[in-house]
Short mmCIF file of C-alpha atoms in Angstrom, two decimals:
data_model
loop_
_atom_site.label_atom_id
_atom_site.label_comp_id
_atom_site.label_asym_id
_atom_site.label_seq_id
_atom_site.Cartn_x
_atom_site.Cartn_y
_atom_site.Cartn_z
CA MET A 1 -32.32 -89.65 21.05
CA ILE A 2 -31.65 -85.97 20.52
CA GLU A 3 -29.82 -83.92 23.11
CA LEU A 4 -29.16 -80.17 23.11
CA GLU A 5 -26.55 -78.76 25.46
CA ASN A 6 -26.54 -75.06 26.23
CA ILE A 7 -27.35 -74.06 22.66
CA THR A 8 -27.25 -70.40 21.71
CA LYS A 9 -27.74 -68.84 18.32
CA LYS A 10 -27.20 -65.24 17.33
CA PHE A 11 -27.74 -64.37 13.69
CA PRO A 12 -25.19 -62.00 12.20
CA GLY A 13 -26.34 -58.41 12.64
CA ALA A 14 -29.01 -59.26 15.22
CA ASP A 15 -29.02 -57.47 18.58
CA SER A 16 -30.31 -60.30 20.71
CA PHE A 17 -30.02 -64.04 20.84
CA SER A 18 -32.53 -65.94 18.72
CA VAL A 19 -31.90 -68.97 20.88
CA ASP A 20 -30.53 -68.39 24.37
CA ARG A 21 -28.81 -71.17 26.38
CA ILE A 22 -31.24 -73.98 25.74
CA SER A 23 -30.77 -77.56 26.86
CA PHE A 24 -33.18 -80.44 26.61
CA ARG A 25 -33.44 -84.01 25.54
CA VAL A 26 -35.93 -85.77 23.28
CA ASN A 27 -36.31 -89.45 24.07
CA GLU A 28 -36.65 -92.14 21.47
CA GLY A 29 -40.17 -92.71 20.19
CA ASN A 30 -41.51 -89.44 21.62
CA ILE A 31 -43.15 -86.49 19.95
CA CYS A 32 -41.57 -83.38 21.39
CA VAL A 33 -43.43 -80.19 20.52
CA PHE A 34 -41.70 -76.81 20.41
CA LEU A 35 -44.37 -74.24 21.15
CA GLY A 36 -44.25 -70.46 21.13
CA PRO A 37 -45.16 -67.29 19.26
CA SER A 38 -43.42 -66.39 15.99
CA GLY A 39 -39.84 -65.36 16.47
CA CYS A 40 -39.41 -67.36 19.67
CA GLY A 41 -36.65 -69.48 18.13
CA LYS A 42 -38.55 -72.73 17.71
CA THR A 43 -37.85 -73.08 13.99
CA THR A 44 -34.21 -72.09 14.50
CA ILE A 45 -33.79 -74.85 17.08
CA LEU A 46 -35.31 -77.37 14.69
CA ARG A 47 -33.02 -76.24 11.86
CA MET A 48 -29.98 -76.55 14.09
CA ILE A 49 -30.72 -80.21 14.70
CA ASN A 50 -30.18 -81.03 11.01
CA ARG A 51 -27.56 -78.31 10.60
CA LEU A 52 -29.53 -76.05 8.28
CA GLU A 53 -28.33 -73.51 10.86
CA GLU A 54 -25.17 -73.73 12.92
CA PRO A 55 -25.36 -72.91 16.64
CA SER A 56 -23.21 -70.02 17.88
CA SER A 57 -22.25 -72.12 20.87
CA GLY A 58 -23.24 -75.36 22.54
CA ASN A 59 -23.49 -78.93 21.36
CA ILE A 60 -26.17 -81.07 19.75
CA PHE A 61 -26.01 -84.83 20.00
CA VAL A 62 -28.09 -87.18 17.90
CA ASN A 63 -27.86 -90.79 19.11
CA GLY A 64 -24.72 -89.87 20.99
CA LYS A 65 -22.94 -88.30 18.02
CA ASN A 66 -22.11 -84.61 17.90
CA VAL A 67 -23.89 -83.34 14.77
CA LEU A 68 -21.18 -80.77 14.14
CA GLU A 69 -18.78 -83.63 13.43
CA VAL A 70 -21.10 -85.40 10.96
CA ASP A 71 -21.35 -84.68 7.23
CA PRO A 72 -24.40 -82.40 6.91
CA SER A 73 -25.87 -84.09 3.80
CA GLY A 74 -25.66 -87.53 5.35
CA LEU A 75 -27.10 -86.21 8.59
CA ARG A 76 -30.09 -84.67 6.82
CA GLN A 77 -30.70 -87.78 4.75
CA SER A 78 -31.01 -89.72 8.00
CA MET A 79 -33.78 -87.42 9.28
CA GLY A 80 -37.17 -86.72 7.78
CA TYR A 81 -37.87 -83.03 7.22
CA VAL A 82 -41.34 -81.57 6.71
CA ILE A 83 -42.02 -77.84 6.40
CA GLN A 84 -45.19 -75.78 6.33
CA GLN A 85 -44.63 -74.64 2.74
CA ILE A 86 -44.17 -78.34 1.91
CA GLY A 87 -41.62 -77.49 -0.78
CA LEU A 88 -42.45 -80.25 -3.24
CA LEU A 89 -40.36 -79.99 -6.39
CA PRO A 90 -42.92 -78.69 -8.92
CA HIS A 91 -41.07 -80.08 -11.94
CA ARG A 92 -41.08 -83.63 -10.64
CA THR A 93 -43.91 -86.13 -10.42
CA ILE A 94 -45.23 -87.24 -7.05
CA GLU A 95 -43.35 -90.51 -7.45
CA GLN A 96 -40.07 -88.68 -8.05
CA ASN A 97 -40.76 -86.32 -5.17
CA VAL A 98 -41.38 -89.06 -2.64
CA GLY A 99 -38.42 -91.02 -4.00
CA LEU A 100 -36.03 -88.10 -3.59
CA VAL A 101 -34.05 -89.26 -0.55
CA PRO A 102 -33.84 -92.88 -1.77
CA GLU A 103 -32.51 -91.44 -5.04
CA LEU A 104 -29.87 -89.48 -3.12
CA LEU A 105 -28.99 -92.60 -1.15
CA GLY A 106 -28.59 -94.54 -4.39
CA TRP A 107 -31.37 -97.09 -3.94
CA GLU A 108 -32.29 -99.34 -6.85
CA ALA A 109 -35.18 -98.03 -8.93
CA ASP A 110 -37.38 -101.03 -8.18
CA LYS A 111 -36.93 -100.78 -4.45
CA THR A 112 -37.67 -97.06 -4.52
CA ARG A 113 -40.80 -97.53 -6.61
CA LYS A 114 -42.15 -100.14 -4.21
CA ARG A 115 -41.37 -98.00 -1.19
CA VAL A 116 -43.04 -94.93 -2.74
CA ARG A 117 -46.26 -96.84 -3.43
CA GLU A 118 -46.27 -98.32 0.04
CA LEU A 119 -45.83 -94.90 1.64
CA LEU A 120 -48.47 -93.18 -0.45
CA GLU A 121 -50.86 -95.91 0.61
CA VAL A 122 -49.89 -95.44 4.26
CA MET A 123 -50.56 -91.72 3.90
CA GLY A 124 -54.04 -92.39 2.58
CA LEU A 125 -53.38 -91.60 -1.07
CA LYS A 126 -54.15 -93.88 -4.00
CA PRO A 127 -50.76 -94.60 -5.61
CA ASP A 128 -52.20 -95.38 -9.04
CA GLU A 129 -53.97 -92.04 -9.14
CA VAL A 130 -51.17 -89.78 -7.96
CA VAL A 131 -47.75 -91.19 -8.86
CA ARG A 132 -47.69 -89.65 -12.32
CA LYS A 133 -49.25 -86.35 -11.29
CA TYR A 134 -47.34 -83.14 -10.65
CA PRO A 135 -47.64 -81.24 -7.35
CA HIS A 136 -49.81 -78.44 -8.77
CA GLN A 137 -52.45 -81.02 -9.72
CA LEU A 138 -53.02 -82.00 -6.07
CA SER A 139 -55.12 -80.36 -3.35
CA GLY A 140 -53.46 -78.76 -0.33
CA GLY A 141 -54.23 -81.73 1.89
CA GLN A 142 -52.87 -84.19 -0.65
CA MET A 143 -49.67 -82.17 -1.04
CA GLN A 144 -49.23 -82.14 2.73
CA ARG A 145 -49.57 -85.93 2.77
CA VAL A 146 -47.02 -86.24 -0.02
CA GLY A 147 -44.70 -83.99 2.01
CA VAL A 148 -44.91 -86.34 4.99
CA ALA A 149 -44.53 -89.40 2.76
CA ARG A 150 -41.40 -87.87 1.24
CA ALA A 151 -39.92 -87.28 4.67
CA MET A 152 -40.54 -90.90 5.63
CA ALA A 153 -39.23 -92.37 2.37
CA ALA A 154 -35.93 -93.73 3.63
CA ASP A 155 -37.53 -94.72 6.97
CA PRO A 156 -35.55 -92.26 9.11
CA PRO A 157 -35.76 -92.86 12.87
CA ILE A 158 -35.99 -89.11 13.46
CA MET A 159 -38.45 -86.66 11.92
CA LEU A 160 -38.25 -82.87 12.08
CA MET A 161 -41.60 -81.24 11.37
CA ASP A 162 -42.02 -77.47 11.12
CA GLU A 163 -45.75 -76.67 11.30
CA PRO A 164 -46.39 -79.60 8.97
CA PHE A 165 -50.16 -79.16 8.97
CA GLY A 166 -50.13 -75.37 8.97
CA ALA A 167 -51.09 -74.80 5.37
CA VAL A 168 -54.38 -76.71 5.24
CA ASP A 169 -57.86 -75.84 6.42
CA PRO A 170 -58.91 -76.80 9.98
CA ILE A 171 -60.98 -79.82 8.99
CA VAL A 172 -58.21 -81.39 6.92
CA ARG A 173 -55.69 -80.44 9.63
CA ILE A 174 -57.56 -82.37 12.29
CA ARG A 175 -57.84 -85.39 10.03
CA LEU A 176 -54.12 -85.26 9.21
CA GLN A 177 -53.26 -84.95 12.90
CA ASP A 178 -55.38 -87.97 13.79
CA GLU A 179 -53.91 -90.05 11.00
CA PHE A 180 -50.42 -89.01 11.91
CA LEU A 181 -50.93 -89.96 15.55
CA SER A 182 -52.16 -93.40 14.62
CA LEU A 183 -49.16 -93.84 12.30
CA GLN A 184 -46.90 -92.79 15.15
CA GLN A 185 -48.44 -95.55 17.31
CA LYS A 186 -47.17 -97.99 14.74
CA PHE A 187 -43.82 -96.50 13.72
CA GLN A 188 -42.64 -94.93 17.00
CA LYS A 189 -40.39 -92.29 15.42
CA THR A 190 -38.55 -89.71 17.44
CA ILE A 191 -40.22 -86.48 16.37
CA CYS A 192 -39.48 -82.80 16.88
CA PHE A 193 -42.61 -80.89 16.03
CA VAL A 194 -42.83 -77.10 15.76
CA THR A 195 -46.14 -75.30 16.14
CA HIS A 196 -47.62 -72.06 17.43
CA ASP A 197 -51.02 -73.66 17.96
CA ILE A 198 -51.57 -74.68 21.60
CA ASN A 199 -54.33 -77.10 20.69
CA GLU A 200 -52.14 -78.88 18.18
CA ALA A 201 -49.31 -78.96 20.72
CA ILE A 202 -51.47 -80.54 23.41
CA LYS A 203 -52.90 -83.04 20.97
CA MET A 204 -49.66 -84.12 19.34
CA GLY A 205 -47.09 -83.77 22.08
CA ASP A 206 -45.79 -86.35 24.50
CA TYR A 207 -43.68 -83.51 25.74
CA LEU A 208 -43.94 -79.73 25.33
CA ILE A 209 -41.10 -77.23 25.22
CA ILE A 210 -42.43 -73.72 25.54
CA LEU A 211 -40.27 -70.93 24.21
CA ASN A 212 -40.42 -67.16 24.23
CA GLN A 213 -37.85 -64.76 22.80
CA GLY A 214 -35.26 -67.48 22.51
CA ARG A 215 -35.66 -68.60 26.11
CA LEU A 216 -36.96 -71.92 27.32
CA ILE A 217 -39.89 -71.01 29.57
CA GLN A 218 -41.28 -74.39 30.54
CA MET A 219 -41.03 -78.02 29.60
CA GLY A 220 -43.14 -80.94 30.60
CA SER A 221 -46.00 -83.14 29.54
CA PRO A 222 -49.15 -81.37 28.27
CA ILE A 223 -51.02 -82.12 31.47
CA ASP A 224 -48.12 -80.76 33.57
CA VAL A 225 -48.11 -77.55 31.58
CA LEU A 226 -51.88 -77.16 31.79
CA THR A 227 -52.14 -77.87 35.50
CA SER A 228 -49.13 -75.82 36.58
CA PRO A 229 -48.16 -73.18 34.05
CA ALA A 230 -44.78 -71.67 34.91
CA ASP A 231 -45.69 -68.01 34.49
CA GLU A 232 -48.04 -65.41 33.03
CA PHE A 233 -46.71 -66.02 29.53
CA VAL A 234 -47.52 -69.71 29.58
CA LEU A 235 -50.89 -68.92 31.10
CA SER A 236 -51.73 -66.52 28.29
CA LEU A 237 -50.48 -69.01 25.71
CA ILE A 238 -52.74 -71.72 27.08
CA GLY A 239 -55.75 -69.42 27.02
CA GLU A 240 -58.84 -68.93 29.14
CA ASP A 241 -60.22 -72.40 28.58
CA ARG A 242 -57.50 -74.22 30.47
CA GLY A 243 -59.94 -76.31 32.48
CA VAL A 244 -61.73 -77.58 29.38
CA LYS A 245 -58.43 -78.37 27.67
CA ILE A 246 -57.45 -80.41 30.70
CA LEU A 247 -60.67 -82.41 30.34
CA ASP A 248 -59.56 -83.29 26.85
CA LEU A 249 -56.41 -84.85 28.28
CA THR A 250 -57.89 -86.54 31.33
CA ARG A 251 -59.24 -90.04 31.04
CA CYS A 252 -62.67 -90.79 32.44
CA GLU A 253 -61.26 -93.53 34.68
CA THR A 254 -59.14 -90.92 36.52
CA LEU A 255 -62.16 -89.00 37.79
CA MET A 256 -64.79 -91.70 38.14
CA GLU A 257 -66.00 -93.25 41.37
CA PRO A 258 -65.52 -97.00 41.11
CA MET A 259 -68.65 -99.11 41.53
CA ARG A 260 -69.92 -102.51 40.55
CA GLU A 261 -73.53 -101.81 39.81
CA THR A 262 -74.75 -98.95 37.72
CA PRO A 263 -78.37 -97.96 37.40
CA ASP A 264 -79.58 -99.76 34.28
CA ASP A 265 -81.23 -96.68 32.93
CA LEU A 266 -77.82 -95.07 32.28
CA MET A 267 -76.61 -97.98 30.16
CA GLY A 268 -79.97 -98.49 28.54
CA SER A 269 -80.27 -94.88 27.45
CA GLY A 270 -76.74 -94.91 25.97
CA CYS A 271 -75.40 -92.67 28.70
CA PHE A 272 -71.92 -94.24 29.00
CA VAL A 273 -68.30 -93.76 27.92
CA GLN A 274 -65.20 -95.92 27.74
CA SER A 275 -62.72 -95.60 30.59
CA ILE A 276 -59.84 -94.41 28.38
CA GLN A 277 -61.91 -91.80 26.58
CA PRO A 278 -61.36 -88.15 27.54
CA VAL A 279 -63.56 -86.54 30.14
CA LYS A 280 -64.58 -83.96 27.54
CA LEU A 281 -66.45 -86.71 25.74
CA ALA A 282 -68.22 -87.66 28.95
CA LEU A 283 -69.38 -84.04 29.25
CA GLU A 284 -70.70 -84.20 25.72
CA VAL A 285 -72.65 -87.36 26.54
CA MET A 286 -74.03 -85.79 29.74
CA MET A 287 -75.28 -82.76 27.82
CA LYS A 288 -76.87 -84.83 25.09
CA LYS A 289 -78.60 -87.16 27.53
CA ASP A 290 -79.42 -84.34 29.96
CA SER A 291 -77.90 -86.29 32.85
CA ASP A 292 -75.61 -85.50 35.77
CA HIS A 293 -73.90 -88.87 35.54
CA VAL A 294 -72.40 -91.19 33.00
CA ALA A 295 -71.46 -94.80 33.36
CA VAL A 296 -67.80 -95.60 32.71
CA CYS A 297 -67.15 -98.90 30.99
CA ARG A 298 -64.14 -100.99 30.23
CA GLU A 299 -65.20 -102.73 27.05
CA GLU A 300 -68.62 -104.20 27.94
CA LYS A 301 -68.30 -104.03 31.71
CA VAL A 302 -69.33 -101.09 33.84
CA ILE A 303 -66.56 -100.13 36.23
CA GLY A 304 -67.63 -96.78 37.60
CA LEU A 305 -69.71 -93.68 37.62
CA LEU A 306 -68.56 -90.23 36.57
CA SER A 307 -70.52 -87.30 37.93
CA TRP A 308 -70.67 -83.64 36.97
CA LYS A 309 -69.75 -82.74 40.55
CA ASN A 310 -66.45 -84.62 40.29
CA ILE A 311 -65.57 -83.02 37.01
CA LYS A 312 -66.22 -79.54 38.38
CA LYS A 313 -64.12 -80.30 41.45
CA HIS A 314 -61.29 -81.49 39.25
CA ILE A 315 -61.31 -78.42 37.03
CA ASN A 316 -61.26 -76.10 39.98
CA ARG A 317 -58.51 -78.02 41.69
CA VAL A 318 -56.12 -78.15 38.71
CA SER A 319 -56.69 -74.62 37.58
CA GLY A 320 -56.15 -73.38 41.13
CA GLU A 321 -59.56 -71.71 41.51
CA ASP A 322 -61.47 -71.76 44.76
CA GLU A 323 -64.27 -74.22 45.08
CA MET B 1 -42.26 -56.56 -60.13
CA SER B 2 -43.20 -57.93 -56.74
CA PRO B 3 -40.84 -59.21 -54.00
CA PHE B 4 -41.91 -62.74 -54.87
CA TYR B 5 -40.71 -62.40 -58.47
CA PHE B 6 -37.52 -60.80 -57.25
CA ILE B 7 -36.78 -63.90 -55.21
CA LEU B 8 -37.61 -66.21 -58.10
CA ASN B 9 -35.51 -64.28 -60.58
CA ASN B 10 -32.50 -64.09 -58.28
CA PHE B 11 -32.99 -67.42 -56.62
CA SER B 12 -29.39 -68.62 -56.41
CA LEU B 13 -28.20 -65.28 -55.02
CA VAL B 14 -30.99 -65.12 -52.46
CA LEU B 15 -30.31 -68.72 -51.47
CA GLU B 16 -26.60 -68.01 -50.98
CA TYR B 17 -27.39 -64.97 -48.82
CA ALA B 18 -29.93 -66.92 -46.81
CA MET B 19 -27.51 -69.79 -46.20
CA ASN B 20 -24.81 -67.34 -45.09
CA HIS B 21 -27.30 -65.65 -42.84
CA ILE B 22 -28.47 -68.79 -41.12
CA SER B 23 -24.98 -70.22 -40.71
CA LEU B 24 -23.92 -66.98 -39.00
CA VAL B 25 -26.97 -67.05 -36.76
CA LEU B 26 -26.45 -70.69 -35.80
CA THR B 27 -22.74 -70.18 -35.08
CA VAL B 28 -23.56 -67.24 -32.85
CA LEU B 29 -26.36 -69.17 -31.16
CA VAL B 30 -24.19 -72.14 -30.26
CA LEU B 31 -21.41 -69.93 -28.89
CA SER B 32 -23.79 -67.63 -27.02
CA LEU B 33 -25.63 -70.49 -25.36
CA SER B 34 -22.46 -72.13 -24.14
CA PHE B 35 -20.87 -68.88 -22.92
CA TRP B 36 -23.77 -67.03 -21.46
CA ILE B 37 -25.69 -69.83 -19.80
CA PHE B 38 -22.46 -70.77 -18.08
CA THR B 39 -21.84 -67.14 -17.11
CA GLY B 40 -25.38 -66.81 -15.78
CA LEU B 41 -24.91 -69.88 -13.59
CA ILE B 42 -21.58 -68.61 -12.27
CA ILE B 43 -22.89 -65.17 -11.31
CA SER B 44 -25.93 -66.68 -9.63
CA ARG B 45 -23.50 -67.86 -6.96
CA TYR B 46 -21.64 -64.57 -6.55
CA ASP B 47 -24.02 -61.67 -6.04
CA ARG B 48 -21.45 -58.92 -6.22
CA LEU B 49 -20.12 -60.23 -9.51
CA ALA B 50 -23.69 -60.51 -10.77
CA SER B 51 -24.53 -56.82 -10.62
CA ALA B 52 -21.26 -55.90 -12.38
CA VAL B 53 -21.74 -58.46 -15.15
CA ILE B 54 -25.38 -57.59 -15.72
CA SER B 55 -24.65 -53.84 -15.83
CA PHE B 56 -21.89 -54.52 -18.35
CA SER B 57 -24.26 -56.53 -20.55
CA ASN B 58 -26.85 -53.74 -20.35
CA ILE B 59 -24.32 -51.17 -21.52
CA LEU B 60 -23.24 -53.41 -24.41
CA PHE B 61 -26.84 -53.88 -25.39
CA CYS B 62 -27.42 -50.12 -25.53
CA ILE B 63 -24.65 -49.46 -28.06
CA PRO B 64 -26.15 -49.16 -31.56
CA SER B 65 -25.28 -52.32 -33.45
CA ILE B 66 -23.88 -50.59 -36.50
CA SER B 67 -21.33 -48.70 -34.40
CA LEU B 68 -20.31 -51.82 -32.49
CA PHE B 69 -19.66 -53.65 -35.75
CA GLY B 70 -17.62 -50.68 -36.94
CA LEU B 71 -15.71 -50.41 -33.68
CA PHE B 72 -14.68 -54.06 -33.64
CA MET B 73 -13.74 -53.94 -37.32
CA THR B 74 -11.10 -51.31 -36.56
CA MET B 75 -9.62 -53.30 -33.67
CA PRO B 76 -6.42 -55.21 -34.32
CA GLY B 77 -7.05 -58.89 -34.96
CA PHE B 78 -10.63 -58.43 -36.11
CA GLY B 79 -11.10 -56.51 -39.37
CA LEU B 80 -13.74 -57.35 -41.95
CA GLY B 81 -15.38 -60.73 -41.98
CA ARG B 82 -17.12 -63.43 -40.08
CA LYS B 83 -14.98 -63.39 -36.94
CA THR B 84 -15.95 -59.81 -36.13
CA ALA B 85 -19.59 -60.47 -36.96
CA VAL B 86 -19.71 -63.49 -34.66
CA VAL B 87 -18.04 -61.70 -31.75
CA VAL B 88 -20.32 -58.67 -31.93
CA LEU B 89 -23.49 -60.75 -32.21
CA VAL B 90 -22.43 -62.97 -29.31
CA LEU B 91 -21.99 -59.79 -27.25
CA TYR B 92 -25.51 -58.69 -28.16
CA ALA B 93 -26.94 -62.01 -27.04
CA MET B 94 -25.29 -61.58 -23.65
CA MET B 95 -27.92 -59.37 -22.06
CA PRO B 96 -31.06 -61.48 -22.65
CA LEU B 97 -29.29 -64.78 -21.98
CA VAL B 98 -27.23 -63.94 -18.90
CA ARG B 99 -30.12 -62.07 -17.36
CA SER B 100 -32.70 -64.79 -17.94
CA VAL B 101 -30.43 -67.53 -16.62
CA TYR B 102 -29.54 -65.44 -13.57
CA LEU B 103 -33.12 -64.44 -12.80
CA GLY B 104 -34.43 -67.92 -13.56
CA VAL B 105 -32.02 -69.60 -11.18
CA LYS B 106 -32.42 -66.92 -8.52
CA SER B 107 -36.20 -66.77 -8.54
CA VAL B 108 -36.66 -70.43 -7.66
CA ASP B 109 -39.03 -70.67 -4.69
CA ALA B 110 -36.93 -70.53 -1.50
CA SER B 111 -39.07 -73.14 0.25
CA VAL B 112 -38.32 -75.69 -2.48
CA VAL B 113 -34.59 -75.08 -2.12
CA ASP B 114 -34.92 -75.27 1.66
CA ALA B 115 -36.78 -78.57 1.41
CA GLY B 116 -34.06 -79.88 -0.91
CA ARG B 117 -31.35 -78.88 1.53
CA GLY B 118 -33.30 -80.37 4.39
CA MET B 119 -33.52 -83.67 2.50
CA GLY B 120 -29.73 -83.69 2.31
CA MET B 121 -29.05 -82.44 -1.22
CA THR B 122 -25.64 -80.87 -1.78
CA THR B 123 -25.27 -77.43 -3.34
CA SER B 124 -24.50 -78.87 -6.75
CA GLN B 125 -27.39 -81.35 -6.54
CA ILE B 126 -29.67 -78.42 -5.73
CA LEU B 127 -28.36 -76.58 -8.79
CA LEU B 128 -28.72 -79.54 -11.14
CA LYS B 129 -31.90 -81.13 -9.79
CA ILE B 130 -33.83 -78.09 -8.57
CA ARG B 131 -32.58 -74.71 -9.72
CA ILE B 132 -31.84 -75.39 -13.39
CA PRO B 133 -34.91 -77.54 -14.12
CA MET B 134 -37.13 -74.95 -12.46
CA ALA B 135 -35.40 -72.10 -14.31
CA TRP B 136 -35.91 -73.64 -17.78
CA PRO B 137 -39.08 -71.69 -18.66
CA MET B 138 -37.36 -68.39 -17.98
CA ILE B 139 -34.10 -69.47 -19.63
CA PHE B 140 -36.03 -70.45 -22.74
CA ALA B 141 -37.77 -67.08 -22.78
CA GLY B 142 -34.30 -65.51 -22.89
CA ILE B 143 -33.07 -67.91 -25.57
CA ARG B 144 -36.05 -67.17 -27.81
CA VAL B 145 -35.64 -63.42 -27.44
CA SER B 146 -31.97 -63.68 -28.35
CA VAL B 147 -32.63 -65.93 -31.36
CA VAL B 148 -34.99 -63.39 -32.88
CA LEU B 149 -32.64 -60.59 -31.92
CA ILE B 150 -29.55 -62.20 -33.48
CA THR B 151 -31.39 -63.00 -36.70
CA GLY B 152 -32.40 -59.36 -37.05
CA ILE B 153 -29.14 -57.70 -36.04
CA ALA B 154 -27.17 -60.11 -38.25
CA THR B 155 -28.44 -58.07 -41.22
CA MET B 156 -26.16 -55.26 -40.02
CA ALA B 157 -23.12 -57.48 -40.48
CA THR B 158 -23.40 -56.82 -44.19
CA PHE B 159 -21.52 -53.57 -43.54
CA ILE B 160 -18.44 -55.47 -42.41
CA GLY B 161 -18.41 -57.86 -45.32
CA GLU B 162 -20.97 -60.55 -44.53
CA LYS B 163 -22.85 -61.57 -47.67
CA ASN B 164 -26.19 -62.20 -46.03
CA LEU B 165 -29.80 -61.08 -46.28
CA GLY B 166 -28.79 -57.69 -44.89
CA ARG B 167 -27.16 -57.12 -48.24
CA LEU B 168 -30.52 -57.38 -50.03
CA ILE B 169 -31.96 -54.75 -47.70
CA HIS B 170 -28.93 -52.47 -47.90
CA GLN B 171 -28.66 -52.60 -51.69
CA GLY B 172 -32.41 -52.24 -51.98
CA ILE B 173 -32.17 -48.99 -50.07
CA THR B 174 -29.27 -47.59 -52.13
CA ARG B 175 -30.95 -48.56 -55.40
CA GLY B 176 -34.41 -47.48 -54.31
CA ASN B 177 -35.66 -51.00 -55.04
CA ALA B 178 -38.62 -51.64 -52.73
CA ASP B 179 -39.08 -55.26 -53.86
CA MET B 180 -35.52 -56.06 -52.93
CA ILE B 181 -35.94 -54.52 -49.47
CA ILE B 182 -39.20 -56.33 -48.85
CA ALA B 183 -37.81 -59.64 -50.12
CA GLY B 184 -34.88 -59.37 -47.70
CA ALA B 185 -37.08 -58.33 -44.79
CA ILE B 186 -39.61 -61.09 -45.36
CA ILE B 187 -37.00 -63.83 -45.50
CA VAL B 188 -35.30 -62.53 -42.34
CA SER B 189 -38.64 -62.45 -40.54
CA LEU B 190 -39.58 -65.93 -41.69
CA MET B 191 -36.21 -67.21 -40.57
CA ALA B 192 -36.66 -65.64 -37.14
CA LEU B 193 -40.14 -67.13 -36.83
CA LEU B 194 -38.91 -70.55 -37.89
CA LEU B 195 -36.04 -70.54 -35.39
CA ASP B 196 -38.39 -69.35 -32.67
CA TYR B 197 -40.80 -72.16 -33.53
CA ILE B 198 -38.03 -74.76 -33.35
CA MET B 199 -36.93 -73.37 -29.99
CA GLY B 200 -40.52 -73.61 -28.81
CA ARG B 201 -40.61 -77.29 -29.74
CA ILE B 202 -37.34 -77.95 -27.90
CA GLN B 203 -38.69 -76.03 -24.92
CA LYS B 204 -41.75 -78.29 -24.80
CA LYS B 205 -39.45 -81.31 -24.69
CA ILE B 206 -37.19 -79.97 -21.95
CA VAL B 207 -39.48 -78.05 -19.61
CA SER B 208 -41.26 -80.35 -17.17
CA PRO B 209 -45.06 -80.55 -17.56
CA GLY B 210 -45.18 -79.70 -13.86
CA LEU B 211 -44.04 -76.19 -14.79
CA ARG B 212 -46.32 -75.81 -17.81
CA PHE B 213 -48.67 -73.42 -16.06
CA GLN B 214 -45.94 -70.82 -16.27
CA PRO B 215 -45.87 -68.38 -19.19
CA GLY B 216 -43.52 -68.81 -22.12
CA ASP B 217 -45.00 -71.63 -24.16
#
């Protein structure tokens, strides 16, 4: 658990606070996304958690311990750190890069080697192909994966990620996000994730913290933020397509009308979705099949019917428009 | 008579001069490397000191070598001989070495250092495991420039009593003996090329293949 108490940060020579009286808590096993435009203080907050920056005032607790009273090197070794520029050491092989923190912690060579191979595999890289390579021989996506593998090397319970997928093209980014989310299902790390991309924030975050000019503007789950943005700033950050974004986060079962029997022609023509799939997918199916309804299934069984009318009603309700 | 015959006919003399020359160069090289690499590392941590030290080395480098040899010769405790020659040549090697070490260490990509710090490396671990290894290509560029430089300027030490290849050139000039001048010049050049080649081989051993795409091979 990470807890910030009234944190402020003013860089020497700056006129205003980079981070202004911010308090929040990140629960264990959650991905907490810091979202905001450049210069809003999100990176500074992240860097204060592992003491790459020192707060001007306030306290930060990690698992109940005040970080200012902990040795900074030890603190950082106990947290994974991923940055947009990746920062792989160009003079070291991939194996040595991933094994960096274990090396600092004084692990035995054999244990480190095993761990490195295991992690590269987890990150979707072929260990035999990459361990002896140098960073400049990899593609951007591969380097990004190595960066994440390196951060996870000593199995830290906490990960700090500063736009970790920012330097790759959109297609690779989406794949990395998906893979990372499914890893998170398994490993349940406590993650602080910095991004300026609202779509990434909504996709990755269990919890969003929205910042502007050093101030905390709003915090809450993605659906909270989308349905009730705190002010004009948050509204503009979310963008015009708020309703559609909400559909991406709403499960079909939430909007469906329960029913036992569904017209066979819907099922037969493939016009159905799973109950936990997002409503956006249901829309996609409706468009493809040119239908106003889709059947909602739980596994093989039909449990309800989702209609275009309901979806429209929902969008209008949550985005506060008149019907 | 050609330079080649001159060397053959005066082989033992030429050999003696060449041995003196290379022993001077190697002495200077060992001392310079230990002093100036160390100095470069020190000033990379103290920026204010850095500009003063680098300006000083630039000024030294601009003084004509023959006058610097002469100047030191007249100073108490120096006089004619090897000690003066070594000190002056070490001072000449300061500029390329200190500067290349300083720039090499300083120009390491900030994001790599930041990642290292974020992983929990201490300042000295960052120096030893990141900054120095990544600075090697540039440091070697400086070393190779100074090796060639020292070998050439060492010829000037003949004026303060060094019996080296500079003496062939100097006496060749006073006697109007072109073969003698050319013989001296050729051997000095070959020596510089050889030392540079050896340094290149060492560089290949030390610089990580991950940095090979950088210039200076």
